[in-house]
Short mmCIF file of C-alpha atoms and ligand atoms in Angstrom, two decimals:
data_model
loop_
_atom_site.label_atom_id
_atom_site.label_comp_id
_atom_site.label_asym_id
_atom_site.label_seq_id
_atom_site.Cartn_x
_atom_site.Cartn_y
_atom_site.Cartn_z
CA UNK A 1 -12.42 -3.96 -3.47
CA UNK A 2 -8.78 -3.87 -4.54
CA UNK A 3 -6.12 -5.90 -2.88
CA UNK A 4 -2.54 -6.80 -3.63
CA UNK A 5 -1.86 -9.60 -1.14
CA UNK A 6 -4.81 -11.64 -2.27
CA UNK A 7 -6.67 -11.85 -5.52
CA UNK A 8 -10.41 -11.24 -5.52
CA UNK A 9 -12.35 -13.02 -8.23
CA UNK A 10 -15.94 -13.01 -9.38
CA UNK A 11 -17.60 -16.41 -9.48
CA UNK A 12 -19.72 -16.56 -12.61
CA UNK A 13 -23.37 -17.39 -12.10
CA UNK A 14 -25.80 -18.79 -14.59
CA UNK A 15 -29.33 -17.98 -13.57
CA UNK A 16 -32.57 -18.90 -15.18
CA UNK A 17 -36.18 -19.28 -14.12
CA UNK A 18 -35.23 -22.25 -11.94
CA UNK A 19 -32.64 -20.39 -9.85
CA UNK A 20 -28.87 -19.96 -9.94
CA UNK A 21 -25.78 -22.04 -10.63
CA UNK A 22 -22.27 -20.85 -9.73
CA UNK A 23 -19.14 -22.09 -11.50
CA UNK A 24 -15.49 -22.38 -10.47
CA UNK A 25 -13.45 -23.70 -13.39
CA UNK A 26 -9.73 -24.27 -13.97
CA UNK A 27 -8.17 -21.57 -16.13
CA UNK A 28 -11.13 -19.25 -15.67
CA UNK A 29 -11.84 -18.47 -12.02
CA UNK A 30 -9.32 -20.96 -10.72
CA UNK A 31 -5.55 -20.67 -11.38
CA UNK A 32 -4.67 -24.12 -9.99
CA UNK A 33 -5.81 -27.72 -10.06
CA UNK A 34 -7.81 -28.65 -6.97
CA UNK A 35 -6.50 -31.57 -4.92
CA UNK A 36 -8.55 -30.90 -1.80
CA UNK A 37 -11.74 -29.15 -0.74
CA UNK A 38 -12.97 -28.50 2.76
CA UNK A 39 -15.53 -26.23 4.32
CA UNK A 40 -15.84 -24.52 7.68
CA UNK A 41 -19.31 -24.28 9.19
CA UNK A 42 -21.07 -24.16 12.54
CA UNK A 43 -18.46 -21.71 13.81
CA UNK A 44 -19.25 -20.65 17.36
CA UNK A 45 -19.94 -16.95 18.03
CA UNK A 46 -16.85 -14.78 18.52
CA UNK A 47 -14.50 -17.52 17.30
CA UNK A 48 -11.57 -16.61 15.03
CA UNK A 49 -9.59 -19.26 13.19
CA UNK A 50 -6.53 -19.58 11.07
CA UNK A 51 -3.52 -17.92 12.71
CA UNK A 52 -1.11 -19.62 10.36
CA UNK A 53 0.58 -19.26 6.98
CA UNK A 54 1.38 -21.88 4.36
CA UNK A 55 4.75 -22.53 2.79
CA UNK A 56 3.48 -23.67 -0.61
CA UNK A 57 -0.30 -24.09 -0.55
CA UNK A 58 -2.58 -22.05 -2.80
CA UNK A 59 -6.23 -21.73 -1.89
CA UNK A 60 -9.50 -20.23 -3.01
CA UNK A 61 -11.84 -19.05 -0.24
CA UNK A 62 -15.49 -18.93 -1.23
CA UNK A 63 -18.50 -18.36 0.98
CA UNK A 64 -21.42 -20.65 0.16
CA UNK A 65 -23.63 -19.07 2.81
CA UNK A 66 -23.35 -16.05 5.09
CA UNK A 67 -20.14 -14.11 5.41
CA UNK A 68 -16.75 -14.00 7.08
CA UNK A 69 -13.91 -11.48 7.41
CA UNK A 70 -10.59 -12.65 6.03
CA UNK A 71 -7.44 -10.83 7.16
CA UNK A 72 -4.11 -11.54 5.49
CA UNK A 73 -0.65 -10.21 6.15
CA UNK A 74 2.75 -10.67 4.56
CA UNK A 75 4.39 -9.56 7.80
CA UNK A 76 4.46 -5.91 6.76
CA UNK A 77 1.13 -5.11 5.16
CA UNK A 78 -2.28 -6.28 6.33
CA UNK A 79 -5.41 -6.48 4.23
CA UNK A 80 -8.93 -7.34 5.25
CA UNK A 81 -11.81 -8.38 3.04
CA UNK A 82 -15.33 -9.55 3.72
CA UNK A 83 -16.14 -12.71 1.80
CA UNK A 84 -19.87 -13.06 1.21
CA UNK A 85 -21.99 -15.78 -0.26
CA UNK A 86 -22.42 -15.20 -3.99
CA UNK A 87 -19.94 -12.34 -3.86
CA UNK A 88 -16.25 -12.36 -4.71
CA UNK A 89 -13.95 -15.21 -3.74
CA UNK A 90 -10.36 -14.72 -2.55
CA UNK A 91 -7.32 -16.52 -3.90
CA UNK A 92 -4.42 -16.76 -1.46
CA UNK A 93 -0.91 -17.79 -2.38
CA UNK A 94 1.72 -19.04 0.06
CA UNK A 95 3.45 -16.87 2.64
CA UNK A 96 0.39 -15.10 3.99
CA UNK A 97 -0.59 -15.08 7.64
CA UNK A 98 -4.38 -15.41 7.69
CA UNK A 99 -7.11 -14.97 10.26
CA UNK A 100 -10.81 -15.63 9.68
CA UNK A 101 -13.18 -13.80 12.01
CA UNK A 102 -16.70 -12.36 12.32
CA UNK A 103 -18.26 -15.55 10.97
CA UNK A 104 -21.99 -15.11 10.54
CA UNK A 105 -23.91 -17.82 12.36
CA UNK A 106 -24.93 -19.43 9.08
CA UNK A 107 -21.50 -19.11 7.42
CA UNK A 108 -20.30 -21.95 5.21
CA UNK A 109 -16.80 -21.13 4.02
CA UNK A 110 -15.55 -23.46 1.29
CA UNK A 111 -11.82 -23.67 0.62
CA UNK A 112 -10.35 -25.22 -2.52
CA UNK A 113 -6.66 -26.10 -2.29
CA UNK A 114 -3.98 -27.21 -4.74
CA UNK A 115 -2.30 -29.71 -2.38
CA UNK A 116 -3.22 -32.49 -0.02
CA UNK A 117 -3.28 -31.73 3.70
CA UNK A 118 0.26 -31.58 5.05
CA UNK A 119 0.98 -30.25 8.52
CA UNK A 120 4.59 -29.59 7.44
CA UNK A 121 3.27 -26.94 5.04
CA UNK A 122 1.90 -24.89 7.96
CA UNK A 123 3.73 -22.14 9.82
CA UNK A 124 1.72 -21.78 13.00
CA UNK A 125 4.15 -19.65 14.99
CA UNK A 126 3.94 -15.94 14.14
CA UNK A 127 7.59 -15.27 15.03
CA UNK A 128 8.69 -18.12 12.78
CA UNK A 129 6.51 -16.62 10.03
CA UNK A 130 8.18 -13.22 10.46
CA UNK A 131 11.62 -14.85 10.32
CA UNK A 132 10.66 -16.83 7.21
CA UNK A 133 9.64 -13.53 5.59
CA UNK A 134 12.93 -11.95 6.75
CA UNK A 135 11.05 -9.44 8.86
CA UNK A 136 11.98 -10.96 12.21
P1 TYD B 1 -6.64 -25.84 10.58
O1 TYD B 1 -6.17 -25.72 9.17
O2 TYD B 1 -5.66 -25.60 11.69
O3 TYD B 1 -7.92 -24.91 10.80
P2 TYD B 1 -8.05 -23.32 10.87
O4 TYD B 1 -6.87 -22.73 10.21
O5 TYD B 1 -9.33 -23.02 10.18
O6 TYD B 1 -8.14 -22.91 12.28
O7 TYD B 1 -7.28 -27.29 10.73
C1 TYD B 1 -7.99 -27.67 11.91
C2 TYD B 1 -7.72 -29.15 12.15
O8 TYD B 1 -8.19 -29.94 11.07
C3 TYD B 1 -6.23 -29.45 12.30
O9 TYD B 1 -6.11 -30.44 13.33
C4 TYD B 1 -5.85 -30.07 11.00
C5 TYD B 1 -7.13 -30.70 10.50
N1 TYD B 1 -7.26 -30.66 9.03
C6 TYD B 1 -7.16 -31.83 8.31
O10 TYD B 1 -6.98 -32.92 8.86
N2 TYD B 1 -7.30 -31.78 6.95
C7 TYD B 1 -7.50 -30.63 6.29
O11 TYD B 1 -7.63 -30.62 5.03
C8 TYD B 1 -7.57 -29.41 7.04
C9 TYD B 1 -7.79 -28.08 6.36
C10 TYD B 1 -7.45 -29.46 8.40
#
C-alpha cells in the first residue's frame, strides 16, 4: 500500500519456537516520543468513530487484534487503508480528518500519541477543519 497523507510502517517481529514478539521503538518504527497510549476495543457493529482532526498531535495506529478501516483526508484528498493485526501500522501527523470504520468484532486498535490528551487540540467540526486548511 502506498499513501502520502499517512505513513505506513512495518512493525518488526521477532519470532522463535515460543511465538512472536512485536517491537515499536523510538527512532526505528516510531518518529516521536510517546506520552500517551490508548486502545479502542469492544466497538459495536456498524459504529464509526473519529470524525475529527488534530492541530498538533502525532499518532501511530496499530491493530493488536482484528482489523479496522482508517480513512484520512486533508480536505482535498482522501485515503483509506485497512489496518490489520500484525500488519502495517499507520502514522498520522496533524491536520488530517480521520474516520475509523468497519471494526471487526474482535478489533483492538492501539494508538500511541506524542502529547497528553487535550480537547483544545481537536477540531471536531468539519467546516472549521476545512477553513483551517484554507479549503473552506
Ligand atoms: P475521542 O478521541 O473523541 O474518540 P474517537 O475519536 O475514537 O471517537 O475520545 C472519546 C472520549 O474519550 C472523549 O470524551 C475524550 C475521551 N478521551 C480521553 O479522556 N483521553 C484520551 O486520551 C482520549 C483519546 C479520549
